[in-house]
PDB file of C-alpha atoms in Angstrom:
ATOM      1  CA  MET A   8      30.889  10.929-120.532  1.00 34.00           C
ATOM      2  CA  SER A   9      34.146  12.593-121.209  1.00 35.00           C
ATOM      3  CA  VAL A  10      37.647  11.418-120.064  1.00 36.00           C
ATOM      4  CA  GLN A  11      37.728  14.161-118.178  1.00 39.00           C
ATOM      5  CA  ASP A  12      34.510  13.499-116.633  1.00 39.00           C
ATOM      6  CA  ASP A  13      35.961  10.193-116.138  1.00 40.00           C
ATOM      7  CA  TRP A  14      38.585  11.528-113.929  1.00 40.00           C
ATOM      8  CA  ILE A  15      36.497  13.769-111.940  1.00 40.00           C
ATOM      9  CA  SER A  16      34.407  10.754-110.755  1.00 45.00           C
ATOM     10  CA  VAL A  17      37.367   8.423-109.764  1.00 45.00           C
ATOM     11  CA  ALA A  18      38.704  11.551-107.986  1.00 49.00           C
ATOM     12  CA  LYS A  19      35.529  12.157-106.663  1.00 50.00           C
ATOM     13  CA  ALA A  20      36.033   8.226-104.952  1.00 49.00           C
ATOM     14  CA  ALA A  21      38.873   8.541-103.728  1.00 48.00           C
ATOM     15  CA  GLU A  22      37.596  11.624-101.782  1.00 50.00           C
ATOM     16  CA  LEU A  23      34.525  10.477-100.615  1.00 47.00           C
ATOM     17  CA  ALA A  24      36.328   6.902 -99.632  1.00 46.00           C
ATOM     18  CA  GLY A  25      38.923   8.624 -97.509  1.00 44.00           C
ATOM     19  CA  CYS A  26      41.717   8.021 -99.292  1.00 41.00           C
ATOM     20  CA  SER A  27      45.141   9.611 -99.944  1.00 37.00           C
ATOM     21  CA  GLN A  28      46.522   7.504-103.160  1.00 37.00           C
ATOM     22  CA  GLN A  29      47.710   8.282-106.258  1.00 39.00           C
ATOM     23  CA  PHE A  30      45.411   7.025-109.850  1.00 43.00           C
ATOM     24  CA  ILE A  31      46.738   5.339-112.985  1.00 39.00           C
ATOM     25  CA  ARG A  32      44.540   5.982-115.344  1.00 45.00           C
ATOM     26  CA  ARG A  33      43.096   2.958-117.232  1.00 51.00           C
ATOM     27  CA  ASP A  34      41.946   4.913-120.582  1.00 53.00           C
ATOM     28  CA  LEU A  35      43.734   6.976-123.097  1.00 51.00           C
ATOM     29  CA  HIS A  36      45.364   9.786-120.869  1.00 54.00           C
ATOM     30  CA  ALA A  37      48.846  12.096-121.510  1.00 58.00           C
ATOM     31  CA  HIS A  38      51.204  13.339-119.507  1.00 56.00           C
ATOM     32  CA  LEU A  39      54.954  14.585-118.784  1.00 61.00           C
ATOM     33  CA  PRO A  40      57.207  12.206-119.314  1.00 65.00           C
ATOM     34  CA  ARG A  41      59.463  11.520-116.123  1.00 69.00           C
ATOM     35  CA  ASP A  42      63.325  10.236-115.822  1.00 72.00           C
ATOM     36  CA  GLU A  43      64.401   7.122-113.611  1.00 74.00           C
ATOM     37  CA  LYS A  44      64.260   9.395-110.763  1.00 79.00           C
ATOM     38  CA  GLY A  45      60.523  10.564-111.110  1.00 72.00           C
ATOM     39  CA  GLN A  46      61.603  14.132-112.407  1.00 74.00           C
ATOM     40  CA  PRO A  47      60.233  15.722-115.302  1.00 69.00           C
ATOM     41  CA  THR A  48      62.149  15.384-118.331  1.00 68.00           C
ATOM     42  CA  SER A  49      62.524  16.513-122.619  1.00 62.00           C
ATOM     43  CA  ASP A  50      64.350  12.786-123.050  1.00 57.00           C
ATOM     44  CA  ARG A  51      62.256  11.668-126.111  1.00 53.00           C
ATOM     45  CA  THR A  52      62.621   8.004-125.235  1.00 52.00           C
ATOM     46  CA  SER A  53      60.331   7.558-122.159  1.00 46.00           C
ATOM     47  CA  GLY A  54      57.809   5.632-123.790  1.00 52.00           C
ATOM     48  CA  GLY A  55      54.570   6.297-125.497  1.00 50.00           C
ATOM     49  CA  ARG A  56      53.820   8.789-128.304  1.00 48.00           C
ATOM     50  CA  LEU A  57      55.337  12.379-127.780  1.00 47.00           C
ATOM     51  CA  ASP A  58      53.367  15.464-129.229  1.00 48.00           C
ATOM     52  CA  GLY A  59      55.546  18.321-127.065  1.00 51.00           C
ATOM     53  CA  TRP A  60      56.621  17.888-123.787  1.00 57.00           C
ATOM     54  CA  LEU A  61      53.380  15.646-123.309  1.00 60.00           C
ATOM     55  CA  VAL A  62      53.436  11.333-123.827  1.00 59.00           C
ATOM     56  CA  ASP A  63      50.062  10.041-125.168  1.00 62.00           C
ATOM     57  CA  THR A  64      50.053   6.480-123.527  1.00 66.00           C
ATOM     58  CA  ALA A  65      46.788   4.299-123.825  1.00 69.00           C
ATOM     59  CA  GLY A  66      46.424   3.888-120.227  1.00 66.00           C
ATOM     60  CA  ASN A  67      46.435   1.152-118.225  1.00 70.00           C
ATOM     61  CA  PRO A  68      43.066  -1.315-118.115  1.00 71.00           C
ATOM     62  CA  ASP A  69      44.461  -2.924-114.858  1.00 74.00           C
ATOM     63  CA  CYS A  70      44.597   0.323-112.655  1.00 77.00           C
ATOM     64  CA  HIS A  71      42.672   0.178-109.307  1.00 83.00           C
ATOM     65  CA  VAL A  72      42.057   2.217-106.101  1.00 88.00           C
ATOM     66  CA  ILE A  73      44.889   1.990-103.355  1.00 92.00           C
ATOM     67  CA  LEU A  74      42.787   2.380 -99.444  1.00 94.00           C
ATOM     68  CA  ARG A  75      45.812   3.800 -97.382  1.00 94.00           C
ATOM     69  CA  GLY A  76      43.247   5.445 -94.662  1.00 94.00           C
ATOM     70  CA  GLY A  77      43.289   9.137 -94.316  1.00 91.00           C
ATOM     71  CA  LYS A  78      42.380  10.797 -90.865  1.00 92.00           C
ATOM     72  CA  THR A  79      40.873   7.718 -89.951  1.00 94.00           C
ATOM     73  CA  PRO A  80      41.338   4.090 -91.163  1.00 96.00           C
ATOM     74  CA  ASN A  81      39.177   3.077 -94.310  1.00 95.00           C
ATOM     75  CA  TYR A  82      40.082  -0.394 -94.753  1.00 96.00           C
ATOM     76  CA  ASP A  83      36.764  -1.738 -92.627  1.00 97.00           C
ATOM     77  CA  ALA A  84      33.570  -3.419 -94.522  1.00 96.00           C
ATOM     78  CA  ALA A  85      31.743   0.229 -94.794  1.00 95.00           C
ATOM     79  CA  SER A  86      34.470   2.138 -96.166  1.00 95.00           C
ATOM     80  CA  VAL A  87      34.807  -0.528 -98.848  1.00 95.00           C
ATOM     81  CA  ALA A  88      31.223  -0.395 -99.685  1.00 94.00           C
ATOM     82  CA  ALA A  89      31.101   2.937-100.122  1.00 93.00           C
ATOM     83  CA  ALA A  90      34.437   3.546-102.498  1.00 92.00           C
ATOM     84  CA  CYS A  91      32.662   0.426-104.265  1.00 92.00           C
ATOM     85  CA  ARG A  92      29.533   2.133-104.832  1.00 92.00           C
ATOM     86  CA  GLU A  93      31.387   5.062-106.385  1.00 88.00           C
ATOM     87  CA  ILE A  94      33.933   3.700-108.538  1.00 87.00           C
ATOM     88  CA  GLU A  95      30.825   1.717-109.853  1.00 88.00           C
ATOM     89  CA  ALA A  96      29.031   4.964-110.425  1.00 86.00           C
ATOM     90  CA  ALA A  97      32.082   6.125-112.583  1.00 80.00           C
ATOM     91  CA  LYS A  98      31.472   2.677-114.590  1.00 81.00           C
ATOM     92  CA  LEU A  99      34.563   1.324-113.900  1.00 82.00           C
ATOM     93  CA  PRO A 100      35.862  -1.684-112.321  1.00 85.00           C
ATOM     94  CA  CYS A 101      35.925  -1.833-108.706  1.00 87.00           C
ATOM     95  CA  ARG A 102      39.473  -2.972-108.172  1.00 89.00           C
ATOM     96  CA  LEU A 103      40.505  -2.136-104.257  1.00 93.00           C
ATOM     97  CA  MET A 104      43.803  -2.839-102.563  1.00 94.00           C
ATOM     98  CA  VAL A 105      43.625  -2.606 -98.645  1.00 96.00           C
ATOM     99  CA  ASP A 106      47.101  -0.876 -97.463  1.00 97.00           C
ATOM    100  CA  CYS A 107      47.209  -2.806 -94.270  1.00 97.00           C
ATOM    101  CA  SER A 108      49.711  -0.045 -93.166  1.00 96.00           C
ATOM    102  CA  HIS A 109      49.880   3.647 -93.050  1.00 94.00           C
ATOM    103  CA  ALA A 110      46.723   5.383 -91.849  1.00 95.00           C
ATOM    104  CA  ASN A 111      44.766   1.948 -91.946  1.00 96.00           C
ATOM    105  CA  SER A 112      47.151   0.427 -88.976  1.00 97.00           C
ATOM    106  CA  SER A 113      47.456   3.722 -87.263  1.00 95.00           C
ATOM    107  CA  LYS A 114      51.138   3.916 -88.009  1.00 94.00           C
ATOM    108  CA  GLN A 115      51.677   0.911 -85.505  1.00 97.00           C
ATOM    109  CA  HIS A 116      52.546  -1.562 -87.339  1.00 97.00           C
ATOM    110  CA  GLN A 117      51.772  -4.774 -85.151  1.00 97.00           C
ATOM    111  CA  ARG A 118      48.032  -3.715 -86.021  1.00 98.00           C
ATOM    112  CA  GLN A 119      48.626  -4.710 -89.504  1.00 98.00           C
ATOM    113  CA  VAL A 120      47.690  -8.719 -88.804  1.00 98.00           C
ATOM    114  CA  GLU A 121      44.064  -7.335 -86.853  1.00 98.00           C
ATOM    115  CA  VAL A 122      43.647  -4.848 -90.515  1.00 98.00           C
ATOM    116  CA  ALA A 123      44.592  -8.696 -92.607  1.00 98.00           C
ATOM    117  CA  ARG A 124      42.224 -10.097 -90.896  1.00 98.00           C
ATOM    118  CA  ASP A 125      39.516  -7.810 -90.687  1.00 98.00           C
ATOM    119  CA  ILE A 126      40.080  -8.088 -95.085  1.00 97.00           C
ATOM    120  CA  ALA A 127      40.307 -11.331 -94.990  1.00 97.00           C
ATOM    121  CA  ARG A 128      36.576 -11.531 -93.489  1.00 97.00           C
ATOM    122  CA  GLN A 129      35.202  -9.233 -95.436  1.00 97.00           C
ATOM    123  CA  GLY A 130      36.846 -11.258 -99.019  1.00 95.00           C
ATOM    124  CA  GLY A 131      36.220 -14.707 -97.385  1.00 94.00           C
ATOM    125  CA  GLY A 132      32.479 -13.421 -96.875  1.00 94.00           C
ATOM    126  CA  GLY A 133      32.102 -13.084-100.437  1.00 91.00           C
ATOM    127  CA  SER A 134      33.249  -9.191-101.434  1.00 91.00           C
ATOM    128  CA  ARG A 135      34.837  -9.386-104.494  1.00 89.00           C
ATOM    129  CA  CYS A 136      36.038  -6.014-104.563  1.00 90.00           C
ATOM    130  CA  ILE A 137      39.107  -6.016-102.521  1.00 94.00           C
ATOM    131  CA  PHE A 138      41.789  -7.660-105.214  1.00 92.00           C
ATOM    132  CA  GLY A 139      45.343  -7.650-102.883  1.00 93.00           C
ATOM    133  CA  ALA A 140      46.193  -5.712 -99.849  1.00 95.00           C
ATOM    134  CA  MET A 141      49.906  -4.480 -99.284  1.00 96.00           C
ATOM    135  CA  VAL A 142      51.413  -5.150 -95.922  1.00 97.00           C
ATOM    136  CA  GLU A 143      54.847  -3.493 -94.362  1.00 97.00           C
ATOM    137  CA  SER A 144      57.222  -6.508 -93.833  1.00 97.00           C
ATOM    138  CA  HIS A 145      60.863  -7.471 -93.090  1.00 97.00           C
ATOM    139  CA  LEU A 146      62.626 -10.701 -91.594  1.00 97.00           C
ATOM    140  CA  ASN A 147      62.501  -8.882 -88.042  1.00 98.00           C
ATOM    141  CA  GLY A 148      59.477  -6.504 -86.839  1.00 98.00           C
ATOM    142  CA  GLY A 149      59.815  -2.768 -85.836  1.00 97.00           C
ATOM    143  CA  ALA A 150      62.136  -0.034 -87.833  1.00 97.00           C
ATOM    144  CA  GLN A 151      65.606   1.080 -86.367  1.00 97.00           C
ATOM    145  CA  LYS A 152      66.600   4.652 -87.541  1.00 95.00           C
ATOM    146  CA  PHE A 153      69.417   5.624 -89.857  1.00 95.00           C
ATOM    147  CA  SER A 154      70.560   8.397 -91.342  1.00 94.00           C
ATOM    148  CA  PRO A 155      73.305   7.772 -94.142  1.00 92.00           C
ATOM    149  CA  GLY A 156      76.694   9.653 -93.823  1.00 93.00           C
ATOM    150  CA  ARG A 157      75.740  10.217 -89.363  1.00 95.00           C
ATOM    151  CA  ASP A 158      74.965   6.423 -88.906  1.00 95.00           C
ATOM    152  CA  ASP A 159      77.338   3.130 -89.301  1.00 96.00           C
ATOM    153  CA  PRO A 160      76.161   0.370 -91.557  1.00 95.00           C
ATOM    154  CA  ALA A 161      77.893  -1.738 -89.673  1.00 95.00           C
ATOM    155  CA  SER A 162      75.198  -0.994 -86.569  1.00 96.00           C
ATOM    156  CA  LEU A 163      71.877  -1.821 -88.347  1.00 96.00           C
ATOM    157  CA  ALA A 164      70.279  -4.868 -87.291  1.00 96.00           C
ATOM    158  CA  TYR A 165      70.215  -7.550 -90.086  1.00 97.00           C
ATOM    159  CA  GLY A 166      66.726  -8.002 -91.413  1.00 97.00           C
ATOM    160  CA  GLN A 167      64.738  -5.263 -89.978  1.00 98.00           C
ATOM    161  CA  SER A 168      63.325  -1.925 -91.796  1.00 97.00           C
ATOM    162  CA  ILE A 169      65.640   1.357 -91.782  1.00 96.00           C
ATOM    163  CA  THR A 170      62.453   2.924 -93.219  1.00 94.00           C
ATOM    164  CA  ASP A 171      58.862   2.311 -92.030  1.00 94.00           C
ATOM    165  CA  ALA A 172      57.840  -0.360 -89.377  1.00 96.00           C
ATOM    166  CA  CYS A 173      57.407  -3.561 -90.186  1.00 97.00           C
ATOM    167  CA  ILE A 174      55.797  -6.781 -89.200  1.00 98.00           C
ATOM    168  CA  GLY A 175      58.470  -9.512 -88.656  1.00 98.00           C
ATOM    169  CA  TRP A 176      58.429 -12.952 -90.211  1.00 97.00           C
ATOM    170  CA  ASP A 177      56.257 -14.927 -87.711  1.00 98.00           C
ATOM    171  CA  ASP A 178      53.309 -12.125 -88.481  1.00 98.00           C
ATOM    172  CA  SER A 179      53.650 -12.061 -92.057  1.00 97.00           C
ATOM    173  CA  VAL A 180      53.553 -15.794 -92.496  1.00 97.00           C
ATOM    174  CA  GLN A 181      50.555 -15.722 -90.164  1.00 97.00           C
ATOM    175  CA  VAL A 182      49.137 -12.823 -92.489  1.00 97.00           C
ATOM    176  CA  LEU A 183      49.870 -14.696 -95.908  1.00 97.00           C
ATOM    177  CA  GLU A 184      47.916 -17.487 -94.426  1.00 97.00           C
ATOM    178  CA  THR A 185      44.978 -15.747 -93.348  1.00 97.00           C
ATOM    179  CA  LEU A 186      44.897 -14.398 -96.917  1.00 97.00           C
ATOM    180  CA  SER A 187      44.995 -17.089 -98.673  1.00 96.00           C
ATOM    181  CA  ALA A 188      42.530 -18.728 -96.649  1.00 97.00           C
ATOM    182  CA  ALA A 189      39.621 -16.727 -97.388  1.00 96.00           C
ATOM    183  CA  VAL A 190      41.105 -16.174-101.296  1.00 95.00           C
ATOM    184  CA  ARG A 191      40.033 -20.145-100.968  1.00 96.00           C
ATOM    185  CA  GLN A 192      36.887 -19.819 -99.018  1.00 95.00           C
ATOM    186  CA  ARG A 193      35.543 -16.986-101.642  1.00 94.00           C
ATOM    187  CA  ARG A 194      36.842 -18.685-104.708  1.00 94.00           C
ATOM    188  CA  ALA A 195      34.810 -21.703-102.912  1.00 93.00           C
ATOM    189  CA  ARG A 196      31.641 -19.610-102.830  1.00 88.00           C
TER     190      ARG A 196
END
């Protein structure tokens, strides 16, 4: 299988799993160099071997797919299994991370707890595909609006997100305990 075929297979896996995520290549690849702000640059010190404007790298053997949901959530066992089948069909190791937030929680931050419970059941039940979870967490739940230059920073509530809505400390502890118990259960199998 060529590198191009490999990329197409992984992209197909993402499409079929209904995910919207960015892939990190696991093998040799080339890309445009980026500066610290993520913009294309001609800086030849950005790492890797430079060939004109392209940087060649050895890739990342620890790449993974992140299931964030799309038009519908994709953290359930059927979606995870479908993503794994496609990734394995591409002869790649199945390593999935599930985003408990964003489209998987229908952008309702409190639903992250339910999503985490579901993926914990999958992992505790023996699924080896899911290796991690992403959770939007802060000291206090929810989010607050803030526009730099318009709003007074002194009016911000301490420990509450100004970007995505998050679960608070107590829910975060509960999620971590649930996921930790699932890991122990899977390891005991």
